[in-house]
CSV table of C-alpha atoms and ligand atoms in Angstrom, one decimal:
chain,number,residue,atom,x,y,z
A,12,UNK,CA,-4.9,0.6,5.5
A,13,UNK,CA,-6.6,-2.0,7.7
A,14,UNK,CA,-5.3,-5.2,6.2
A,15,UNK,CA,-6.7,-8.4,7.8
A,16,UNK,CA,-9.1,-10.2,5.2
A,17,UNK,CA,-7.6,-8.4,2.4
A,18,UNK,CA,-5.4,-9.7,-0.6
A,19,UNK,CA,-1.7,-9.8,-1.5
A,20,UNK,CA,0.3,-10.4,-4.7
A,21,UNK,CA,3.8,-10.9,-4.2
A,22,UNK,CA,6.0,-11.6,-6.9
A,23,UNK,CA,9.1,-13.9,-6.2
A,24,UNK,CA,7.2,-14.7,-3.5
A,25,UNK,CA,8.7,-18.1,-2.9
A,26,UNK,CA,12.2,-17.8,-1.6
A,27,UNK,CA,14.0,-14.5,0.5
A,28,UNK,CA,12.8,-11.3,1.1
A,29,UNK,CA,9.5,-11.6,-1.0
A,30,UNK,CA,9.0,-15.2,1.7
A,31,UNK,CA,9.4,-13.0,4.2
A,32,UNK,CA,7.3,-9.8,3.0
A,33,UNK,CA,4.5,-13.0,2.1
A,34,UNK,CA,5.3,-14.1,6.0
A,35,UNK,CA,4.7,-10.7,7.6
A,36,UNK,CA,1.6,-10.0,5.1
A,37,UNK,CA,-0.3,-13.3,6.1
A,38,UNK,CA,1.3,-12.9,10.0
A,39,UNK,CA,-1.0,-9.3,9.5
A,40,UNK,CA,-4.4,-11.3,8.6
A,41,UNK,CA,-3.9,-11.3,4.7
A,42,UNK,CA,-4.7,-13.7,1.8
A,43,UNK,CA,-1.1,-13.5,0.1
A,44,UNK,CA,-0.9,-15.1,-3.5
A,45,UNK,CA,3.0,-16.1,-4.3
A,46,UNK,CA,4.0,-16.1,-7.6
A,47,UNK,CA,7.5,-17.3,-8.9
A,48,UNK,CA,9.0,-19.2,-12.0
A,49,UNK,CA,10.0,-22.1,-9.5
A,50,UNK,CA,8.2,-24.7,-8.5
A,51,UNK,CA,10.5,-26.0,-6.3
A,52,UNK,CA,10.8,-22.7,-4.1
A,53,UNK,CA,6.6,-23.0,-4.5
A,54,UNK,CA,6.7,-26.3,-2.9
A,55,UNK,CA,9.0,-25.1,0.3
A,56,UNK,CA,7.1,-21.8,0.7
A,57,UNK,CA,3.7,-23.2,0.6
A,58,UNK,CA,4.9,-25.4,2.9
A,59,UNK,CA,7.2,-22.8,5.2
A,60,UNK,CA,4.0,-20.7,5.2
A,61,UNK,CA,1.3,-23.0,6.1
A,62,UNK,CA,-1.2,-20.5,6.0
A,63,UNK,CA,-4.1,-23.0,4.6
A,64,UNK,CA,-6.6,-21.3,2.3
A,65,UNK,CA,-4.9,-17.7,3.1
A,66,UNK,CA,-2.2,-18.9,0.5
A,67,UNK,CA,-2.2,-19.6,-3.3
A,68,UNK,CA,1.0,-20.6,-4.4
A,69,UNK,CA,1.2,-19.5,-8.2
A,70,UNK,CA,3.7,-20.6,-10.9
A,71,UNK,CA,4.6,-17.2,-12.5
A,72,UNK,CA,7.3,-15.5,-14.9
A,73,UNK,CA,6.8,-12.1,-14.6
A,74,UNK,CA,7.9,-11.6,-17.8
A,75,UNK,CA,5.0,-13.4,-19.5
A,76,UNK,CA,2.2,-11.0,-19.8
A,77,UNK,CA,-0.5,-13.3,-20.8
A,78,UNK,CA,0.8,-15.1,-17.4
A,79,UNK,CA,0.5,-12.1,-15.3
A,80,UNK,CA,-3.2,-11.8,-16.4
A,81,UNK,CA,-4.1,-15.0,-15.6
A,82,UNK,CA,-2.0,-15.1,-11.9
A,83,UNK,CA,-4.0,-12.0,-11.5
A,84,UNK,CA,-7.6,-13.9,-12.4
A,85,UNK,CA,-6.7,-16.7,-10.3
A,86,UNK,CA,-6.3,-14.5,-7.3
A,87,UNK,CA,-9.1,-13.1,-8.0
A,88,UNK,CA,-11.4,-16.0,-8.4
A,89,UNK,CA,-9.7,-17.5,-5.1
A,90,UNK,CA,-9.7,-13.9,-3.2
A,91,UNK,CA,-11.9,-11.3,-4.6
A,92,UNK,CA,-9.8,-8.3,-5.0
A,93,UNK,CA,-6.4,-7.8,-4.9
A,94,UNK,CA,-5.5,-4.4,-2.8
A,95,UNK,CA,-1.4,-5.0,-2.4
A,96,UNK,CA,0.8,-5.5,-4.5
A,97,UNK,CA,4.5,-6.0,-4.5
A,98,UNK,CA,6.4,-6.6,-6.9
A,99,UNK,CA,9.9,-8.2,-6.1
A,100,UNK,CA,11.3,-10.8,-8.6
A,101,UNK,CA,14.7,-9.9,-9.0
A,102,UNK,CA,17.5,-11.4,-10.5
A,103,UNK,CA,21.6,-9.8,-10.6
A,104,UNK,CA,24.8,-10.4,-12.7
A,105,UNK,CA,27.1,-7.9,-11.4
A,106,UNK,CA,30.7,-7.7,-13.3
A,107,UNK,CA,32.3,-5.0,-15.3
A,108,UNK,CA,30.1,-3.0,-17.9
A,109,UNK,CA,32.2,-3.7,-20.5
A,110,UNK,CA,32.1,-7.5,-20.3
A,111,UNK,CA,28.2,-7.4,-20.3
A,112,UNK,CA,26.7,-8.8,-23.4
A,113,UNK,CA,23.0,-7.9,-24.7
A,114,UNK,CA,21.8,-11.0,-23.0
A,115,UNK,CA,23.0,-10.0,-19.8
A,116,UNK,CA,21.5,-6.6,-19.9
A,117,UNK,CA,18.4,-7.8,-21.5
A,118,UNK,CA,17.9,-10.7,-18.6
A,119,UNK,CA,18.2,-8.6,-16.1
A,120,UNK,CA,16.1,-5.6,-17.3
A,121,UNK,CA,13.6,-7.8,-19.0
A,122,UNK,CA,13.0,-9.4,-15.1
A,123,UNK,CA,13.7,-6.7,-12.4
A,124,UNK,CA,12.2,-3.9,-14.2
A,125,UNK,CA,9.9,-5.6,-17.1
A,126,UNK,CA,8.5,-7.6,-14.7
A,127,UNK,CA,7.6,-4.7,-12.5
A,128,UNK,CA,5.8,-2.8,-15.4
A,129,UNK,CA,4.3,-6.3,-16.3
A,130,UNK,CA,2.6,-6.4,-12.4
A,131,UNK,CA,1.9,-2.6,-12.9
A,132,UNK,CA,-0.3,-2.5,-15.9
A,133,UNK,CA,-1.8,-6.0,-14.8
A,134,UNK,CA,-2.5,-5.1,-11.0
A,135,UNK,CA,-3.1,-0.9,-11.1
A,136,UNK,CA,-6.5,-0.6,-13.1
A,137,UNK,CA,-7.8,-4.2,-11.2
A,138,UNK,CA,-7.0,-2.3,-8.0
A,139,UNK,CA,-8.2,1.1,-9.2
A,140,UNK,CA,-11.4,-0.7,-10.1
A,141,UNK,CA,-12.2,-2.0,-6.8
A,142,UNK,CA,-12.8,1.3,-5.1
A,143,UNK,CA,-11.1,-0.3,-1.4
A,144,UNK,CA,-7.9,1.6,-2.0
A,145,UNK,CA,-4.3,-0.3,-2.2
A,146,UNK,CA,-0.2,-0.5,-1.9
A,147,UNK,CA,2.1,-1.1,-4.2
A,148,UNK,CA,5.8,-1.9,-3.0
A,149,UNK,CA,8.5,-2.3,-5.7
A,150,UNK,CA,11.7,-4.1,-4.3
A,151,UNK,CA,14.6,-2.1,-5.6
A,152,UNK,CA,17.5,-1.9,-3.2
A,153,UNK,CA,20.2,0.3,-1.6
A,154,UNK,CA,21.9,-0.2,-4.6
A,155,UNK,CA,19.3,2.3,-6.5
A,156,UNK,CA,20.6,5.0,-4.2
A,157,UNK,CA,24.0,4.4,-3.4
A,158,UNK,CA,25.1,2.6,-7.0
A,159,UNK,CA,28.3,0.8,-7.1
A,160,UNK,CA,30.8,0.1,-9.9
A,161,UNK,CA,30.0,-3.2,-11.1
A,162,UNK,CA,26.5,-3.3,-10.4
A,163,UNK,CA,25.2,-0.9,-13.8
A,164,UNK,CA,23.1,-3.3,-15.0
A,165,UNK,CA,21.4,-4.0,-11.7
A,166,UNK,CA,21.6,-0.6,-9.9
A,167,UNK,CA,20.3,0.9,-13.3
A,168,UNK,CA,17.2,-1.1,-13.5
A,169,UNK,CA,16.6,-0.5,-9.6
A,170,UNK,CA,16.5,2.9,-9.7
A,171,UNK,CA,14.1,2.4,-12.2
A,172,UNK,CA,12.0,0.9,-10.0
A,173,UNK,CA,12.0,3.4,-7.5
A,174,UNK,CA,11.8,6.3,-9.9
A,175,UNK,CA,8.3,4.5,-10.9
A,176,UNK,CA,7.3,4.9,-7.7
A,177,UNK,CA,8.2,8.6,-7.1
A,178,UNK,CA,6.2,9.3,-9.9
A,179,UNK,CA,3.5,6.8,-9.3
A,180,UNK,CA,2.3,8.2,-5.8
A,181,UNK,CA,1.7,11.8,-6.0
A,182,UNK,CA,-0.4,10.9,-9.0
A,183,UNK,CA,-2.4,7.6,-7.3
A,184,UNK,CA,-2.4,8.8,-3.8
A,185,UNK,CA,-5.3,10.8,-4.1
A,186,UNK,CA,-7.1,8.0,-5.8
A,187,UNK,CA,-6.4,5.6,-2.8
A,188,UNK,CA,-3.2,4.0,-4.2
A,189,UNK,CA,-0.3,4.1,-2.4
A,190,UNK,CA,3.3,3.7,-3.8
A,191,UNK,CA,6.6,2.9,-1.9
A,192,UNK,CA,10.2,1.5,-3.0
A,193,UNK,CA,11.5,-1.1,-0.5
A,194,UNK,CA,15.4,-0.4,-0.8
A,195,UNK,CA,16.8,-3.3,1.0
A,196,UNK,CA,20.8,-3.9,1.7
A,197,UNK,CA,21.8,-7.2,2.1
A,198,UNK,CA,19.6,-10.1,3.0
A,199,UNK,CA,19.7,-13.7,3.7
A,200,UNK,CA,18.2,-15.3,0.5
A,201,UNK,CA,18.9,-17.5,-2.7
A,202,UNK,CA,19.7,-14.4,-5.4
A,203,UNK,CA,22.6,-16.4,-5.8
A,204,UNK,CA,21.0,-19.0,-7.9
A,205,UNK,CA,19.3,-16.5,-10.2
A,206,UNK,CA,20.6,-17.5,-13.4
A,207,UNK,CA,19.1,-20.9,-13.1
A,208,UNK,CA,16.0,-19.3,-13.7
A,209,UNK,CA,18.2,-17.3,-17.0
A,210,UNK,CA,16.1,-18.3,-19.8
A,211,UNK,CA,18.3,-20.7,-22.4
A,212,UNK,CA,17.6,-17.7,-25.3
A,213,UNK,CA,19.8,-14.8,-23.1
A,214,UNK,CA,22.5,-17.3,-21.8
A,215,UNK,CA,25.1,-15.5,-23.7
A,216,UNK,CA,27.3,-14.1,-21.1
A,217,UNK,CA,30.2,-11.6,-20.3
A,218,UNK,CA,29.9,-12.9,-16.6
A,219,UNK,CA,31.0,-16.8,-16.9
A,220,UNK,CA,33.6,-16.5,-15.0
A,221,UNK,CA,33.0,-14.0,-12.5
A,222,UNK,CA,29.4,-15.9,-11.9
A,223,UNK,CA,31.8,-18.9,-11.2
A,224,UNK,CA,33.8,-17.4,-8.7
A,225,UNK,CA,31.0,-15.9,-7.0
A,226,UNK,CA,29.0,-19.5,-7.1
A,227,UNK,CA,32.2,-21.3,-5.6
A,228,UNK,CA,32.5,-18.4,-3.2
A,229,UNK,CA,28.8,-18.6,-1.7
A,230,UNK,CA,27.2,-16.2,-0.7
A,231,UNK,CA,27.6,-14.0,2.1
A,232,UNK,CA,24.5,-13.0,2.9
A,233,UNK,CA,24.5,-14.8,6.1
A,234,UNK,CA,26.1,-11.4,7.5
A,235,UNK,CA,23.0,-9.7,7.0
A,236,UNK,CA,19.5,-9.2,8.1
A,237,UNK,CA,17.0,-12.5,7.9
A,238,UNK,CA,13.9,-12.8,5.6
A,239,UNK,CA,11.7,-12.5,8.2
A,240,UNK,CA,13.1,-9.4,9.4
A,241,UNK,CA,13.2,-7.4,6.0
A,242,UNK,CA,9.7,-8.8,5.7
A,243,UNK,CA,8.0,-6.8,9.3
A,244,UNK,CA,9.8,-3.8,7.8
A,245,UNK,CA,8.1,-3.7,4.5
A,246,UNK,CA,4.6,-4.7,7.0
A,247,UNK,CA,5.3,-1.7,8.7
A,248,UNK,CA,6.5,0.6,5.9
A,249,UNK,CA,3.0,-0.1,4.1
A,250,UNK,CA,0.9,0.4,7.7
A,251,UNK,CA,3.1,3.8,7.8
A,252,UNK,CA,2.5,4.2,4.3
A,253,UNK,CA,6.3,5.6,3.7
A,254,UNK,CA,7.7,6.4,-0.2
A,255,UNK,CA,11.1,4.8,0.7
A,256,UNK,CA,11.0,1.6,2.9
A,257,UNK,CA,14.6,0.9,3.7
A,258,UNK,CA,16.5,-0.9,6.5
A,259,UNK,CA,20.0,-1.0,6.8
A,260,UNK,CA,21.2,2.2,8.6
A,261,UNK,CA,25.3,1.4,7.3
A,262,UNK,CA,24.3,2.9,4.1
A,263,UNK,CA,23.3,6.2,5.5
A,264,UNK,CA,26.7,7.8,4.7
A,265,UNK,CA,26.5,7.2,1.0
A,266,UNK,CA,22.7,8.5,1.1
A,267,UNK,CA,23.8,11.4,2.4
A,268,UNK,CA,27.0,12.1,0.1
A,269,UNK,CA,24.8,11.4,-2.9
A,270,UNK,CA,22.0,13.7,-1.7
A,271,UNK,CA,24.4,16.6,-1.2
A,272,UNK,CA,26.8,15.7,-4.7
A,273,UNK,CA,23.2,16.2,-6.7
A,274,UNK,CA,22.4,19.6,-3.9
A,275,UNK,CA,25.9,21.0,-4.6
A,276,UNK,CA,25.6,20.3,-8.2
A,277,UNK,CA,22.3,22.3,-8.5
A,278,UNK,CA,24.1,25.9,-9.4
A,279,UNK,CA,21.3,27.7,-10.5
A,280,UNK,CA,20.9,31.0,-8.6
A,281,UNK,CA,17.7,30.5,-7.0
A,282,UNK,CA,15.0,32.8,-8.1
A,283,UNK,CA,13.6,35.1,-5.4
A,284,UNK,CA,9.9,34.0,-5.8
A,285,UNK,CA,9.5,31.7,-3.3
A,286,UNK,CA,6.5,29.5,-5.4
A,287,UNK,CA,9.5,27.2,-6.8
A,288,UNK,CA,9.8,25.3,-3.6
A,289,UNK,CA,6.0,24.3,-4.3
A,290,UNK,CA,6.4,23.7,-7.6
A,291,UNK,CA,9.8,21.6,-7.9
A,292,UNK,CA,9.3,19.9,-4.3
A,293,UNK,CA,10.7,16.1,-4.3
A,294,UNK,CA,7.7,14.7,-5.2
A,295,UNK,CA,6.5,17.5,-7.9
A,296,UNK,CA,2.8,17.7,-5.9
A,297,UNK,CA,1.1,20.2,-7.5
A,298,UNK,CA,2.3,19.3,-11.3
A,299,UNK,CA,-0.8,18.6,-13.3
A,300,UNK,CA,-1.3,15.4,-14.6
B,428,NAI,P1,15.8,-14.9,-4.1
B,428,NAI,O1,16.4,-15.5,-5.3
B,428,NAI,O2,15.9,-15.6,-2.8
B,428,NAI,O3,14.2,-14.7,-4.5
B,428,NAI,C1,13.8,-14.2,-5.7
B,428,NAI,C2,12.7,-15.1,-6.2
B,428,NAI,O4,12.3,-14.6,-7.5
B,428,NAI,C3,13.1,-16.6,-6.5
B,428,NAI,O5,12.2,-17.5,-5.8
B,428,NAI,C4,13.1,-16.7,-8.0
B,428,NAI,O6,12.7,-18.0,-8.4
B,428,NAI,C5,12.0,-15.7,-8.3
B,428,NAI,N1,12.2,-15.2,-9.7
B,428,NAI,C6,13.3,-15.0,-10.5
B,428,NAI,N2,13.0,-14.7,-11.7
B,428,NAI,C7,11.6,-14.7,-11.8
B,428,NAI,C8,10.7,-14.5,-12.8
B,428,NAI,N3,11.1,-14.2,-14.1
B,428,NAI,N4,9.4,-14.6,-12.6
B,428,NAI,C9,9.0,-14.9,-11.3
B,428,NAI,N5,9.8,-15.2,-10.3
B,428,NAI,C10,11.1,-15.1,-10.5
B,428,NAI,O7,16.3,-13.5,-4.0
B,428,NAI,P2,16.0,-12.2,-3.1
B,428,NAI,O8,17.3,-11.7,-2.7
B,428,NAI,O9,15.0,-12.5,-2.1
B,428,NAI,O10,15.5,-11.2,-4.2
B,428,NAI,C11,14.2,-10.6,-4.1
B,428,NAI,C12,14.3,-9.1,-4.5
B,428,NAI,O11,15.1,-8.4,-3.6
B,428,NAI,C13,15.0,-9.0,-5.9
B,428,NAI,O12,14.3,-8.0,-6.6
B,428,NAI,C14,16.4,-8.5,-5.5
B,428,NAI,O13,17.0,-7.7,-6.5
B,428,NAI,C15,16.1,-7.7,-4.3
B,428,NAI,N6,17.1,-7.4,-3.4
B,428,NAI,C16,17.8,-8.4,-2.8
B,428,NAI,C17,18.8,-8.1,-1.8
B,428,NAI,C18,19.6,-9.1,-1.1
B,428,NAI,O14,20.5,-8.8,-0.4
B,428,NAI,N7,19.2,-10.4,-1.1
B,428,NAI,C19,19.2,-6.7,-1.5
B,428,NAI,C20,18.4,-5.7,-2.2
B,428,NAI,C21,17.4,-6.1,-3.1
């Protein structure tokens, strides 16, 4: 879609990869509206951006729904419409499954995928409403298609997100909405700092110590791809309109072996009618809704 003049709404907007998506979106001639719980990470953005009146910094947990609807009227009362939006406010504990308490799975899931539903049923009918057509990105990551041991809580809940997508754009494209997961790998950014954000209610956790460890031991994102680069991908994933945005080509082997693991596990004799293929394609196009 032609993009200058036209709004964004990026959640987590303020630090790491959704900076950088905000970066490239304003970079293309957008209004961007950021929206994260901190304040400080507000503060550095607004100022890192510098984009003026083409930025509203907005102080957001995407888990409050009476919040979301008013971040949502405030973009619109500084913007008019919003027509992207992306919804990226993530958070991770990563650990074994059997140390995670209900706290940790409820932190996590309540942010990385609650928060995405939150921006969906906010965002969707505002954008439907409009009539100038729209993009929706959710930021899952490579670990929603290559999952790891250790990660179940996060992996789960980001191939959540991307499942939402599947299933969101066959049904929206046709009514101008378009849907893609961004499955990052690695990326320079402050993710690990999330649980200072970890609301005093679901502190409970199996992860003290490992979270310790992985504190003391920084990060090592440095290895990976900037902000700013993850950020021109998503631009151009949304100008190409692609279902899965993704950007680090290491992780093609394990795409691969869990593409054909889920092929070779499909033992069905296929029937001789050829109409399945149309029927059961990836993205289930000519289901009725
Ligand atoms: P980050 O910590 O630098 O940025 C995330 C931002 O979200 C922070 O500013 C934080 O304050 C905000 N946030 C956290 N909880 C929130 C809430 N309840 N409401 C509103 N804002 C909230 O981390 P990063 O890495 O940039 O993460 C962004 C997204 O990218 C997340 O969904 C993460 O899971 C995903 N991701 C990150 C990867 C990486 O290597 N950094 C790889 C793959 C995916």
């Amino acid at each position: 879609q032609d993009l200058p003049g036209k709004t964004a709404f990026v959640t987590g907007g303020a630090s790491g990869i959704g900076l950088g998506i905000a970066k490239a979106l304003l970079g293309a001639g957008m209004n961007v509206a950021i929206a994260d719980i901190r304040q400080d990470h507000l503060d550095d953005a607004a100022a890192e951006l510098d984009g003026g009146d083409k930025v509203l910094a907005l102080q957001l947990d995407v888990t409050d729904r009476a919040a979301f609807a008013a971040a949502a009227d405030a973009t619109e009362a500084k913007f008019g419409k919003i027509h992207i939006l992306c919804n990226n406010a993530g958070v991770a504990v990563v650990g074994p499954t059997d140390m995670a308490t209900f706290a940790d799975w409820d932190w996590v899931m309540g942010v990385n995928v609650g928060g995405t539903i939150n921006g969906i049923v906010t965002m969707l009918p505002r954008m439907l409403k409009h009539g100038e057509g729209g993009h929706i990105v959710n930021t899952a990551s490579m670990s929603a298609l290559v999952p790891a041991p250790g990660t179940t809580i996060y992996s789960s809940g980001k191939a959540a997100v991307t499942s939402m997508m599947e299933c969101m754009r066959p049904e929206l494209e046709s009514r101008g909405i378009v849907c893609s997961a961004f499955c990052p790998g690695a990326v320079q950014s402050n993710i690990a700092e999330a649980g200072r954000t970890r609301p005093d209610a679901l502190a409970e956790t199996g992860y003290a110590e490992a979270d310790k460890g992985r504190q003391a031991g920084g990060s090592f994102f440095h290895l990976y791809q900037t902000k700013e680069e993850v950020g021109e991908r998503v631009l151009t994933g949304i100008l190409n309109d692609e279902l899965y945005i993704l950007t680090h080509a290491e992780f093609l082997i394990g795409v691969q072996e869990r593409g054909e693991a889920t092929t070779a596990a499909v033992q069905v004799q296929l029937p001789e009618n050829e109409e399945y293929k149309n029927t059961f394609g990836v993205l289930f196009r000519n289901s009725a809704i």
